Short mmCIF file of C-alpha atoms in Angstrom, two decimals:
data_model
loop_
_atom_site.label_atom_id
_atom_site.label_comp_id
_atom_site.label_asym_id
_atom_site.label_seq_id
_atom_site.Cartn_x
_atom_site.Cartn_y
_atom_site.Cartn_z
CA UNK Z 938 0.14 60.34 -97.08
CA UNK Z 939 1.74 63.61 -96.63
CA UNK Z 940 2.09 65.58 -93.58
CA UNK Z 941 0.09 68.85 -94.25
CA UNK Z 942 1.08 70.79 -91.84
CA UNK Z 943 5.15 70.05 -91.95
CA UNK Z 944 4.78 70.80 -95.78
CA UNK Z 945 2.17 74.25 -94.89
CA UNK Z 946 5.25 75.18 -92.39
CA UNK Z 947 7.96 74.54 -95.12
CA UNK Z 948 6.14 76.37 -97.88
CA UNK Z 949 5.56 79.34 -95.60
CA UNK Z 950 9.16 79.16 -94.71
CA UNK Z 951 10.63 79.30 -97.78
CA UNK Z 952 8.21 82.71 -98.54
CA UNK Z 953 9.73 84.19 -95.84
CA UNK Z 954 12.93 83.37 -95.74
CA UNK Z 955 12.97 84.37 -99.94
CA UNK Z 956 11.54 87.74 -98.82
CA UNK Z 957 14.15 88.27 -96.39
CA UNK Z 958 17.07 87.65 -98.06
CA UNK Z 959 16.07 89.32 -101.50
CA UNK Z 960 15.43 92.32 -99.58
CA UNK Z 961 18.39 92.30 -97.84
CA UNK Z 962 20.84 91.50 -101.04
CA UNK Z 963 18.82 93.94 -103.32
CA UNK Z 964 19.68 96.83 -100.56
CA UNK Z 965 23.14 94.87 -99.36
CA UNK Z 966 24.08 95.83 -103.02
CA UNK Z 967 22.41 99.15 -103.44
CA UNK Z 968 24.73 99.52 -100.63
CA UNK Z 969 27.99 98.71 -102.15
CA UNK Z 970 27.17 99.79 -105.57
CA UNK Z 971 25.55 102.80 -105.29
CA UNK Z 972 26.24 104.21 -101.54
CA UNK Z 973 27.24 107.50 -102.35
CA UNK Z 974 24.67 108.40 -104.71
CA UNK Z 975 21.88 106.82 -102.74
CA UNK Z 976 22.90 108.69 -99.25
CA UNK Z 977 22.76 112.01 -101.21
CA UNK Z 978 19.29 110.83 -103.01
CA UNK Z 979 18.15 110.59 -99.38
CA UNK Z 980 19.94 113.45 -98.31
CA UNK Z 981 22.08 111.18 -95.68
CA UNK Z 982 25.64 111.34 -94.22
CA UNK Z 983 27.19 108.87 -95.54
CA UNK Z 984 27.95 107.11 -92.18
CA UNK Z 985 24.10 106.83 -91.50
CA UNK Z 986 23.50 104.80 -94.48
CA UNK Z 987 24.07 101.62 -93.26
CA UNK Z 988 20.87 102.77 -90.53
CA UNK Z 989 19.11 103.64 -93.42
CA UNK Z 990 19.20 100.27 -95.65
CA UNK Z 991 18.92 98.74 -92.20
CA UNK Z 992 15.59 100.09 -91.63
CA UNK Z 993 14.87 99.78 -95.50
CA UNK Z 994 15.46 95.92 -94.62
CA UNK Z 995 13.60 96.21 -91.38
CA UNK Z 996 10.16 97.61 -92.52
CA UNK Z 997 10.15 96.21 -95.86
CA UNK Z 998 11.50 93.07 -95.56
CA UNK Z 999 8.78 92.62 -92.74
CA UNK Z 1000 6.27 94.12 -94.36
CA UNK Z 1001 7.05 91.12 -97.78
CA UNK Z 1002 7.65 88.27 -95.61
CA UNK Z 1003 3.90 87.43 -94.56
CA UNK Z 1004 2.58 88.27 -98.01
CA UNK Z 1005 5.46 85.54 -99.32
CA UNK Z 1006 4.21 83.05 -97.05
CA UNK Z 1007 0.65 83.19 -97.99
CA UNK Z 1008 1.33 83.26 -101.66
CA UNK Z 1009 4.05 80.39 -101.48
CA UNK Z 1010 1.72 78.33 -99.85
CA UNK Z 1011 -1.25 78.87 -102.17
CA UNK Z 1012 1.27 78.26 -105.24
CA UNK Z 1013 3.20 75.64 -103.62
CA UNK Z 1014 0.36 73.90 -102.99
CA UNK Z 1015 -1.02 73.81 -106.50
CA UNK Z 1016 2.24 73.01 -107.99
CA UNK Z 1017 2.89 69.91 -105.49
CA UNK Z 1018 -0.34 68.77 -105.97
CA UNK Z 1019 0.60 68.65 -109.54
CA UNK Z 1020 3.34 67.16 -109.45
CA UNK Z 1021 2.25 64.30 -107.27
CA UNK Z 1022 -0.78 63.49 -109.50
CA UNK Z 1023 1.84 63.64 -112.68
CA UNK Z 1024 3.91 60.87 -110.80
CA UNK Z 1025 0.62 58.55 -109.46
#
């Protein structure tokens, strides 16, 4: 039988951590790509931009990572219960 709660934690886990890091990539190459033009979008010197997709990161990036969790674990769920009664 499998162990709910290691598989609820892993699910959730994977939410977050996918939240996390697409935030931070999407902005990481905002960043790079379009620095100049996004610091004076946002009316920023360009040495406080790297504050600004830091806090970008920050609040959003929080913000996504418990609504990840809970819908990776209600999907995830589905989809392995699927998949085990495919294989039985």
């Amino acid at each position: 039988h499998h162990n709910r709660k290691a598989e609820f934690l892993s699910l959730a886990a994977a939410g977050i951590s996918g939240a996390l890091i697409n935030t931070g990539l999407v902005m990481g190459l905002i960043y790079v790509l379009f620095g100049e033009s996004y610091a004076a979008a946002r009316n920023l010197a360009a040495d406080a931009l790297i504050w600004a997709i830091l806090a970008v990161v920050g609040t959003n990036g929080v913000a996504e990572a418990p609504v990840a969790a809970i819908c990776t674990c209600g999907i995830g769920k589905i989809l392995l219960q699927l998949k085990r009664r495919k294989g039985q």
